[in-house]
Coordinates of C-alpha atoms and ligand atoms in Angstrom, one line a residue:
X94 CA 165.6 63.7 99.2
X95 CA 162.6 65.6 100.1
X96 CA 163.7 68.5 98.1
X97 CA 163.9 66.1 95.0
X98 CA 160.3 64.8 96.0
X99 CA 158.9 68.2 95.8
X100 CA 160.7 69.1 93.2
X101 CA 159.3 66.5 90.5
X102 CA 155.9 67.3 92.3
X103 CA 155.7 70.7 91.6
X104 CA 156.8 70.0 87.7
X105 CA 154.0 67.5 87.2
X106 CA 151.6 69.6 88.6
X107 CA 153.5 72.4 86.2
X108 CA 153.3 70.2 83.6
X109 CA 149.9 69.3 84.4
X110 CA 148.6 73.0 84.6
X111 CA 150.1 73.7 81.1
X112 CA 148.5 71.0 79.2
X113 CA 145.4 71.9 81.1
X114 CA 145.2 75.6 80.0
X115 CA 146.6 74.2 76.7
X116 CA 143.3 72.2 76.4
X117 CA 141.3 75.1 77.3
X118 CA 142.8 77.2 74.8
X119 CA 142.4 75.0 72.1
X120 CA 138.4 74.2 73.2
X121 CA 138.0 78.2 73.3
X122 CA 139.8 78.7 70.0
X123 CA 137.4 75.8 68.2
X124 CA 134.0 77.6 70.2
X125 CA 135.5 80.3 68.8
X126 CA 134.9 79.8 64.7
X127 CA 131.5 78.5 65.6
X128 CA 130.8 82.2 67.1
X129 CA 132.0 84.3 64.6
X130 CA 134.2 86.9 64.9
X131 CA 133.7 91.2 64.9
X132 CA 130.5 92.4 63.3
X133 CA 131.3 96.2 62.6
X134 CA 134.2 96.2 65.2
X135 CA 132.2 95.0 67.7
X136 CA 131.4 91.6 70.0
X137 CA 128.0 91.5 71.5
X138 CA 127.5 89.9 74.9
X139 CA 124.4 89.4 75.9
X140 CA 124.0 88.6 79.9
X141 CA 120.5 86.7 80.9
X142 CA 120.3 88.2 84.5
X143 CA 117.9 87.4 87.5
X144 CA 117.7 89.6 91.3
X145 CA 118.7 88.4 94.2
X146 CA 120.8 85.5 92.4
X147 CA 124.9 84.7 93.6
X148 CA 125.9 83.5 90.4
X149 CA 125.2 86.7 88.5
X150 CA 126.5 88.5 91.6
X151 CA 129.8 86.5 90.8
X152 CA 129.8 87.0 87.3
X153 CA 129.0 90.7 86.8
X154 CA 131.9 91.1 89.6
X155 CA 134.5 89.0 88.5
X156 CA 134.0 88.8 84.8
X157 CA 131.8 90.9 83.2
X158 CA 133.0 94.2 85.0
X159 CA 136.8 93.1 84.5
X160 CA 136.3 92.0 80.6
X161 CA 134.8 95.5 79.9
X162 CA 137.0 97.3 81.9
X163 CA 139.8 96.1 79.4
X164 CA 138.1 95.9 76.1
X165 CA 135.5 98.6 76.6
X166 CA 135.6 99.6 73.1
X167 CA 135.3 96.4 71.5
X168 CA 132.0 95.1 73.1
X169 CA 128.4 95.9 72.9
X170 CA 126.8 94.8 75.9
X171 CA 122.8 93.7 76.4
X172 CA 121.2 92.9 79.7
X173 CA 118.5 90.4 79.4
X174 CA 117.2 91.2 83.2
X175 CA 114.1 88.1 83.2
X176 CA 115.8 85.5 84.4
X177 CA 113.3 81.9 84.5
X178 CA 110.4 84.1 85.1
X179 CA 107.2 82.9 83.7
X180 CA 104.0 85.2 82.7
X181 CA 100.9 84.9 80.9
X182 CA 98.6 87.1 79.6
X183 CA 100.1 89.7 81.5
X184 CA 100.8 88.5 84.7
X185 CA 103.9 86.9 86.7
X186 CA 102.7 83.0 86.8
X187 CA 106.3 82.1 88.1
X188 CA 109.3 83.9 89.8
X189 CA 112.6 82.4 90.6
X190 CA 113.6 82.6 94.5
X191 CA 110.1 84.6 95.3
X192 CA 107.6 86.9 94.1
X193 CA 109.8 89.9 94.6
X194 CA 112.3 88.6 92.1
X195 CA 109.9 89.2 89.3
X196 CA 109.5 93.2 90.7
X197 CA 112.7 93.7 90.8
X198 CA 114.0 92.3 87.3
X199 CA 111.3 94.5 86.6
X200 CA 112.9 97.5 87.9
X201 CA 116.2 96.8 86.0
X202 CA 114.7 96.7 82.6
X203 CA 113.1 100.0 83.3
X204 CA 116.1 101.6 84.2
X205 CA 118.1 100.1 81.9
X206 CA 115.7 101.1 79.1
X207 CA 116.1 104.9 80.3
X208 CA 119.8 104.5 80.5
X209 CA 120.0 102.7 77.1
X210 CA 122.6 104.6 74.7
X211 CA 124.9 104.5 77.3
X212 CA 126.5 100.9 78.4
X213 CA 128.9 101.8 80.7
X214 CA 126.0 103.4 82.5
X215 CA 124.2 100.4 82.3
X216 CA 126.8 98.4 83.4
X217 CA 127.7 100.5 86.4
X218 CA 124.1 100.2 87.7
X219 CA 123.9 96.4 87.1
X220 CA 127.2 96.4 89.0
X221 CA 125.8 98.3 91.9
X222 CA 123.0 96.4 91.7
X223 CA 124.3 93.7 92.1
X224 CA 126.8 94.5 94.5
X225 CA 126.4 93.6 98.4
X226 CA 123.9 94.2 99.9
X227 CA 122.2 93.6 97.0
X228 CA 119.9 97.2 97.5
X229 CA 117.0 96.5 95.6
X230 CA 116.2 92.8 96.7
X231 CA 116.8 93.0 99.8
X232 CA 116.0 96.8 100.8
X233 CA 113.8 97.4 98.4
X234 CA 115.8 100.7 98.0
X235 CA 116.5 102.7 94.6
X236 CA 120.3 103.8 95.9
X237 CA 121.4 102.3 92.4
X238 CA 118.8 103.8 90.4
X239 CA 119.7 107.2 92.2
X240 CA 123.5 107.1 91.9
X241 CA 123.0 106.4 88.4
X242 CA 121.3 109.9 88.0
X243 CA 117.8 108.3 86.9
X244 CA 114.4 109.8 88.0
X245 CA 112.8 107.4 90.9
X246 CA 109.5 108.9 90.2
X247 CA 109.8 107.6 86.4
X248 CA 111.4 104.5 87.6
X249 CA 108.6 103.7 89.5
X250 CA 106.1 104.7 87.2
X251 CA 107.8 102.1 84.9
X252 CA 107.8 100.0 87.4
X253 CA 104.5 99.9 88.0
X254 CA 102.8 99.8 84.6
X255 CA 103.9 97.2 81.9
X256 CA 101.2 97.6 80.4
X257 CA 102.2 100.9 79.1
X258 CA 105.6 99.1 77.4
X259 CA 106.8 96.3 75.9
X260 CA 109.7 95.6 77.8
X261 CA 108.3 92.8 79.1
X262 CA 107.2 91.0 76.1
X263 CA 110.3 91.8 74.5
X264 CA 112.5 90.7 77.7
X265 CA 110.4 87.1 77.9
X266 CA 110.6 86.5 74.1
X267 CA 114.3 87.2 74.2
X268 CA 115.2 84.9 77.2
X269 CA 112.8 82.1 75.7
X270 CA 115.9 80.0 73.9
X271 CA 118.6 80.9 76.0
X272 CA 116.4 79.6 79.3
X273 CA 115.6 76.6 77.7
X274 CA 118.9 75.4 75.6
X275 CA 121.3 76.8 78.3
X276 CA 118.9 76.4 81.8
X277 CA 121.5 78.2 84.0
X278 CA 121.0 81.9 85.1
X279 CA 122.8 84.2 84.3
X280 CA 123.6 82.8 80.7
X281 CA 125.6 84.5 78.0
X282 CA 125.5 84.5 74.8
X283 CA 127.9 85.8 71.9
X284 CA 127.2 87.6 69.2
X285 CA 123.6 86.1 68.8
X286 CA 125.1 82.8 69.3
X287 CA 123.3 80.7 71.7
X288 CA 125.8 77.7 72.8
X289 CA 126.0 76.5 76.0
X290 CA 129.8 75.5 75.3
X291 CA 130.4 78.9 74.7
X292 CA 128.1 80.0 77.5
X293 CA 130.2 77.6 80.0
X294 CA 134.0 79.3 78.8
X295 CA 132.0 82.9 78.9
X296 CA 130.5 82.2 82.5
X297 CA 134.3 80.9 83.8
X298 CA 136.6 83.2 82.2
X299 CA 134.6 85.9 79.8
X300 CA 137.9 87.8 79.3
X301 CA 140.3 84.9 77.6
X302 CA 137.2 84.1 75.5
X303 CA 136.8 88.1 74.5
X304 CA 140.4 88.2 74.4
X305 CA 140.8 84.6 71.3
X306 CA 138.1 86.2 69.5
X307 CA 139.5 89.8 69.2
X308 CA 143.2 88.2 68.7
X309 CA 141.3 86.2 65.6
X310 CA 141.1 89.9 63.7
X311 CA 144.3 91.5 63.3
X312 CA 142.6 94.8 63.0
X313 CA 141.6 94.6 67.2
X314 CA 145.8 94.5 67.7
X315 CA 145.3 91.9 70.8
X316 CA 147.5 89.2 70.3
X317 CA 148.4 87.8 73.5
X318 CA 145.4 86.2 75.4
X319 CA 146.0 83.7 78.1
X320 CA 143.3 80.8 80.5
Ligands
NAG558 C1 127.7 107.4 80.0 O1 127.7 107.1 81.4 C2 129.0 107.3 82.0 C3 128.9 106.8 83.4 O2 127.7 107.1 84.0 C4 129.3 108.8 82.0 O3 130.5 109.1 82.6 C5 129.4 109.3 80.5 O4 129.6 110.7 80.5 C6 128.1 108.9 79.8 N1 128.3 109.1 78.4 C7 127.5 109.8 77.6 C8 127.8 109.9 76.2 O5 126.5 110.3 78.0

């Protein structure tokens, strides 16, 4: 009798999972035509970042790092490292968490600039980055700048004078939108696309939703993609 019991429990739950991920496929297969699919080959993911935060911690870790691991070739990746910072004429008028957060999303868009050309560089130092212990924020170290083969002495002259670049204007006028419409750090966006449907199947599972678009062109050769 008990067996029975937990028998027709574990099928509804079955049951229950399957029309679940059945949903999810269909809601990821409708965001889907409203993204687009390849441009030249490629999907662009674009990753609004901010130091010191968990949720981009998670992400990078569990799906961005993953998701590019397996379809490398396919994606075209671009760090937005601003975050909800604020800044007028020049100076930092608000930073998320504390003032250091602002420095240190700093940092990353200087060394991502001098590693740009190469994103699995770029996504290896994010990575470390944010790793544990999270060097930068909390040690104010440049281990991830260093094992990434870039010059500290440039990074810190970067570092240390926007004014001589535009990488902050070009970093706050890019994160404008996506702050506002999506209002969760880190946010991603595909393919140009800002949609915070899309941005909530991205954040959860990034590789199903990379894995429905590429499936969509029968030139990519993926086929299977599961939730
Ligand atoms: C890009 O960076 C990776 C990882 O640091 C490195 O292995 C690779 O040789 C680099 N590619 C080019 C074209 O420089």
């Amino acid at each position: 009798m008990n067996i029975v019991v937990f028998t027709s429990e574990w099928n509804i739950k079955h049951a229950m999972a399957a029309r679940l991920s059945l949903l999810l496929t269909l809601t990821i297969i409708i965001l889907i035509n409203s993204v687009g699919g390849l441009e030249n080959g490629k999907i662009k993911i674009t990753v609004g970042t901010t130091a010191g935060c968990s949720d981009t911690v998670n992400f990078i870790t569990n799906q961005l790092l993953p998701t590019y691991r397996k379809y490398e070739r396919f994606l075209e990746i671009e760090f937005v490292a601003w975050g909800r910072t604020r800044r007028e004429n020049g100076v930092f008028t608000f930073c998320q968490f504390n003032a250091m957060n602002c420095w240190v999303n700093r940092m990353h868009r200087c060394s991502l600039d001098m590693m740009k050309g190469n994103q699995t560089r770029q996504l290896e130092f994010m990575s470390c980055e944010f790793s544990p212990p999270l060097p930068v924020i909390l040690r104010e170290s440049y281990d991830c700048a260093i094992s990434s083969g870039l010059n500290v002495v440039d990074v810190d002259f970067c570092l240390n004078n926007p004014h001589l670049d535009s990488l902050d204007d070009v970093a706050q006028e890019a994160a404008a939108e996506p702050v506002s419409a999506i209002n969760f750090i880190p946010y991603i966006i595909i393919n140009d696309n800002t949609d915070v449907n899309v941005h909530n199947q991205a954040l959860r599972r990034l590789s199903s939703v990379i894995c429905f678009l590429l499936a969509e062109d029968p030139a990519s050769g993926v086929t299977e993609c599961q939730i």
